[in-house]
Amino acid sequence: VRALKLFRSTNNEAGARYNMGVAYERLAKYPSAELQYRQALTADPEHEGSLEAIARLQVPSGPSESQPQEVE
């Protein structure tokens, strides 16, 4: 949340949401990542990184098979 506030201060809502999506994706929280990417697209419908990320998350095999999962 603190990171989002910092990015918002630069008036780049799409970039802030995209970066939050990347963070969630790295934590294997794919539904949260997708939500952030979609919110980035609400702010900027042509945000290339978010478009690519959503396409990647929509692959039938899913990102979980191509990325190792950490056990906590």
Short mmCIF file of C-alpha atoms in Angstrom, two decimals:
data_model
loop_
_atom_site.label_atom_id
_atom_site.label_comp_id
_atom_site.label_asym_id
_atom_site.label_seq_id
_atom_site.Cartn_x
_atom_site.Cartn_y
_atom_site.Cartn_z
CA VAL A 1 0.00 0.00 0.00
CA ARG A 2 2.86 2.38 0.79
CA ALA A 3 4.37 1.69 -2.63
CA LEU A 4 1.04 2.47 -4.28
CA LYS A 5 0.86 5.82 -2.49
CA LEU A 6 4.39 6.64 -3.61
CA PHE A 7 3.63 5.80 -7.23
CA ARG A 8 0.36 7.72 -7.12
CA SER A 9 2.29 10.80 -6.08
CA THR A 10 3.95 10.73 -9.49
CA ASN A 11 0.51 10.91 -11.16
CA ASN A 12 1.02 7.57 -12.88
CA GLU A 13 -1.90 5.44 -11.74
CA ALA A 14 -1.39 2.85 -14.49
CA GLY A 15 2.27 2.42 -13.62
CA ALA A 16 1.52 2.14 -9.92
CA ARG A 17 -1.14 -0.51 -10.49
CA TYR A 18 1.13 -2.40 -12.89
CA ASN A 19 3.94 -2.48 -10.33
CA MET A 20 1.55 -3.72 -7.66
CA GLY A 21 0.47 -6.45 -10.09
CA VAL A 22 4.08 -7.47 -10.62
CA ALA A 23 4.59 -7.68 -6.87
CA TYR A 24 1.50 -9.86 -6.41
CA GLU A 25 2.49 -12.06 -9.33
CA ARG A 26 5.93 -12.65 -7.80
CA LEU A 27 4.17 -13.73 -4.61
CA ALA A 28 2.05 -16.16 -6.69
CA LYS A 29 -1.11 -14.19 -5.77
CA TYR A 30 -2.41 -14.33 -9.32
CA PRO A 31 -6.00 -13.14 -8.75
CA SER A 32 -4.69 -10.05 -6.95
CA ALA A 33 -2.11 -9.48 -9.68
CA GLU A 34 -4.74 -9.68 -12.38
CA LEU A 35 -6.95 -7.22 -10.51
CA GLN A 36 -4.09 -4.71 -10.34
CA TYR A 37 -3.31 -5.14 -14.03
CA ARG A 38 -6.96 -4.59 -14.91
CA GLN A 39 -7.07 -1.46 -12.75
CA ALA A 40 -3.97 -0.23 -14.59
CA LEU A 41 -5.89 -0.69 -17.83
CA THR A 42 -8.78 1.31 -16.41
CA ALA A 43 -6.36 4.19 -15.89
CA ASP A 44 -4.62 3.65 -19.26
CA PRO A 45 -6.36 1.23 -21.67
CA GLU A 46 -3.19 0.97 -23.77
CA HIS A 47 -0.76 0.19 -20.93
CA GLU A 48 1.41 -2.34 -22.74
CA GLY A 49 2.87 -4.07 -19.67
CA SER A 50 -0.56 -4.71 -18.19
CA LEU A 51 -1.92 -6.03 -21.48
CA GLU A 52 1.00 -8.45 -21.73
CA ALA A 53 0.69 -9.51 -18.09
CA ILE A 54 -3.01 -10.29 -18.39
CA ALA A 55 -2.35 -12.31 -21.54
CA ARG A 56 0.38 -14.23 -19.70
CA LEU A 57 -1.93 -14.97 -16.76
CA GLN A 58 -4.65 -16.19 -19.12
CA VAL A 59 -2.44 -18.95 -20.62
CA PRO A 60 -4.33 -22.25 -19.99
CA SER A 61 -1.42 -23.88 -18.17
CA GLY A 62 -1.18 -20.81 -15.93
CA PRO A 63 1.93 -19.21 -14.56
CA SER A 64 2.12 -21.58 -11.61
CA GLU A 65 3.37 -24.44 -13.80
CA SER A 66 6.14 -22.40 -15.37
CA GLN A 67 7.35 -20.84 -12.13
CA PRO A 68 8.52 -22.75 -9.08
CA GLN A 69 6.44 -22.36 -5.95
CA GLU A 70 8.07 -21.55 -2.64
CA VAL A 71 7.00 -23.54 0.39
CA GLU A 72 6.51 -21.54 3.55
#
